[in-house]
């Protein structure tokens, strides 16, 4: 359960979105569909081919 004011609760999501913003050039997307495809491809790559630290 998340506690108010405890920054450690959301660490995995903060890490994921930090990597996403650093590694994906999402600002070049012209349409929502293009953005959706880029996000889906990144998530697939992130979950299957990258080394995952265990928390």
mmCIF file with all atom_site columns, C-alpha atoms in Angstrom:
data_model
loop_
_atom_site.group_PDB
_atom_site.id
_atom_site.type_symbol
_atom_site.label_atom_id
_atom_site.label_alt_id
_atom_site.label_comp_id
_atom_site.label_asym_id
_atom_site.label_entity_id
_atom_site.label_seq_id
_atom_site.pdbx_PDB_ins_code
_atom_site.Cartn_x
_atom_site.Cartn_y
_atom_site.Cartn_z
_atom_site.occupancy
_atom_site.B_iso_or_equiv
_atom_site.pdbx_formal_charge
_atom_site.auth_seq_id
_atom_site.auth_comp_id
_atom_site.auth_asym_id
_atom_site.auth_atom_id
_atom_site.pdbx_PDB_model_num
ATOM 1  C CA . UNK A 1 1  ? 0.000  0.000  0.000   1.00 0.00 ? 1  UNK A CA 1
ATOM 2  C CA . UNK A 1 2  ? 1.283  3.441  -0.877  1.00 0.00 ? 2  UNK A CA 1
ATOM 3  C CA . UNK A 1 3  ? 1.911  5.905  1.877   1.00 0.00 ? 3  UNK A CA 1
ATOM 4  C CA . UNK A 1 4  ? 1.633  9.638  1.474   1.00 0.00 ? 4  UNK A CA 1
ATOM 5  C CA . UNK A 1 5  ? 5.010  11.314 1.227   1.00 0.00 ? 5  UNK A CA 1
ATOM 6  C CA . UNK A 1 6  ? 7.104  8.149  0.885   1.00 0.00 ? 6  UNK A CA 1
ATOM 7  C CA . UNK A 1 7  ? 9.098  8.547  -2.321  1.00 0.00 ? 7  UNK A CA 1
ATOM 8  C CA . UNK A 1 8  ? 10.363 4.947  -2.233  1.00 0.00 ? 8  UNK A CA 1
ATOM 9  C CA . UNK A 1 9  ? 6.923  3.552  -3.033  1.00 0.00 ? 9  UNK A CA 1
ATOM 10 C CA . UNK A 1 10 ? 7.048  4.558  -6.684  1.00 0.00 ? 10 UNK A CA 1
ATOM 11 C CA . UNK A 1 11 ? 10.705 3.798  -7.423  1.00 0.00 ? 11 UNK A CA 1
ATOM 12 C CA . UNK A 1 12 ? 10.170 1.180  -10.179 1.00 0.00 ? 12 UNK A CA 1
ATOM 13 C CA . UNK A 1 13 ? 7.828  3.430  -12.183 1.00 0.00 ? 13 UNK A CA 1
ATOM 14 C CA . UNK A 1 14 ? 10.066 6.467  -11.751 1.00 0.00 ? 14 UNK A CA 1
ATOM 15 C CA . UNK A 1 15 ? 12.980 4.388  -13.053 1.00 0.00 ? 15 UNK A CA 1
ATOM 16 C CA . UNK A 1 16 ? 11.000 3.150  -16.069 1.00 0.00 ? 16 UNK A CA 1
ATOM 17 C CA . UNK A 1 17 ? 9.774  6.601  -17.096 1.00 0.00 ? 17 UNK A CA 1
ATOM 18 C CA . UNK A 1 18 ? 13.233 8.072  -16.542 1.00 0.00 ? 18 UNK A CA 1
ATOM 19 C CA . UNK A 1 19 ? 14.710 5.531  -18.964 1.00 0.00 ? 19 UNK A CA 1
ATOM 20 C CA . UNK A 1 20 ? 11.841 6.084  -21.398 1.00 0.00 ? 20 UNK A CA 1
ATOM 21 C CA . UNK A 1 21 ? 12.350 9.851  -21.543 1.00 0.00 ? 21 UNK A CA 1
ATOM 22 C CA . UNK A 1 22 ? 16.116 9.419  -22.002 1.00 0.00 ? 22 UNK A CA 1
ATOM 23 C CA . UNK A 1 23 ? 15.989 6.690  -24.649 1.00 0.00 ? 23 UNK A CA 1
ATOM 24 C CA . UNK A 1 24 ? 12.917 7.431  -26.794 1.00 0.00 ? 24 UNK A CA 1
ATOM 25 C CA . UNK A 1 25 ? 12.582 10.409 -29.106 1.00 0.00 ? 25 UNK A CA 1
ATOM 26 C CA . UNK A 1 26 ? 8.837  10.728 -28.581 1.00 0.00 ? 26 UNK A CA 1
ATOM 27 C CA . UNK A 1 27 ? 8.723  14.402 -29.550 1.00 0.00 ? 27 UNK A CA 1
ATOM 28 C CA . UNK A 1 28 ? 9.068  13.589 -33.264 1.00 0.00 ? 28 UNK A CA 1
ATOM 29 C CA . UNK A 1 29 ? 5.689  11.816 -33.375 1.00 0.00 ? 29 UNK A CA 1
ATOM 30 C CA . UNK A 1 30 ? 3.182  13.445 -35.692 1.00 0.00 ? 30 UNK A CA 1
ATOM 31 C CA . UNK A 1 31 ? 0.127  11.394 -34.701 1.00 0.00 ? 31 UNK A CA 1
ATOM 32 C CA . UNK A 1 32 ? -1.206 9.637  -31.631 1.00 0.00 ? 32 UNK A CA 1
ATOM 33 C CA . UNK A 1 33 ? -1.019 6.303  -33.469 1.00 0.00 ? 33 UNK A CA 1
ATOM 34 C CA . UNK A 1 34 ? 2.690  6.807  -34.159 1.00 0.00 ? 34 UNK A CA 1
ATOM 35 C CA . UNK A 1 35 ? 3.306  7.640  -30.499 1.00 0.00 ? 35 UNK A CA 1
ATOM 36 C CA . UNK A 1 36 ? 1.289  4.610  -29.406 1.00 0.00 ? 36 UNK A CA 1
ATOM 37 C CA . UNK A 1 37 ? 3.386  2.335  -31.648 1.00 0.00 ? 37 UNK A CA 1
ATOM 38 C CA . UNK A 1 38 ? 6.664  3.756  -30.332 1.00 0.00 ? 38 UNK A CA 1
ATOM 39 C CA . UNK A 1 39 ? 5.530  3.270  -26.730 1.00 0.00 ? 39 UNK A CA 1
ATOM 40 C CA . UNK A 1 40 ? 4.393  -0.311 -27.379 1.00 0.00 ? 40 UNK A CA 1
ATOM 41 C CA . UNK A 1 41 ? 7.708  -1.172 -29.055 1.00 0.00 ? 41 UNK A CA 1
ATOM 42 C CA . UNK A 1 42 ? 9.698  0.361  -26.208 1.00 0.00 ? 42 UNK A CA 1
ATOM 43 C CA . UNK A 1 43 ? 7.733  -1.495 -23.527 1.00 0.00 ? 43 UNK A CA 1
ATOM 44 C CA . UNK A 1 44 ? 8.146  -4.790 -25.406 1.00 0.00 ? 44 UNK A CA 1
ATOM 45 C CA . UNK A 1 45 ? 11.903 -4.223 -25.710 1.00 0.00 ? 45 UNK A CA 1
ATOM 46 C CA . UNK A 1 46 ? 12.187 -3.085 -22.091 1.00 0.00 ? 46 UNK A CA 1
ATOM 47 C CA . UNK A 1 47 ? 10.336 -6.112 -20.707 1.00 0.00 ? 47 UNK A CA 1
ATOM 48 C CA . UNK A 1 48 ? 11.883 -8.832 -22.868 1.00 0.00 ? 48 UNK A CA 1
ATOM 49 C CA . UNK A 1 49 ? 15.429 -7.897 -23.864 1.00 0.00 ? 49 UNK A CA 1
ATOM 50 C CA . UNK A 1 50 ? 16.780 -5.723 -21.071 1.00 0.00 ? 50 UNK A CA 1
ATOM 51 C CA . UNK A 1 51 ? 18.385 -6.861 -17.869 1.00 0.00 ? 51 UNK A CA 1
ATOM 52 C CA . UNK A 1 52 ? 15.926 -6.283 -15.036 1.00 0.00 ? 52 UNK A CA 1
ATOM 53 C CA . UNK A 1 53 ? 17.080 -5.549 -11.523 1.00 0.00 ? 53 UNK A CA 1
ATOM 54 C CA . UNK A 1 54 ? 14.982 -7.238 -8.881  1.00 0.00 ? 54 UNK A CA 1
ATOM 55 C CA . UNK A 1 55 ? 13.492 -5.060 -6.174  1.00 0.00 ? 55 UNK A CA 1
#
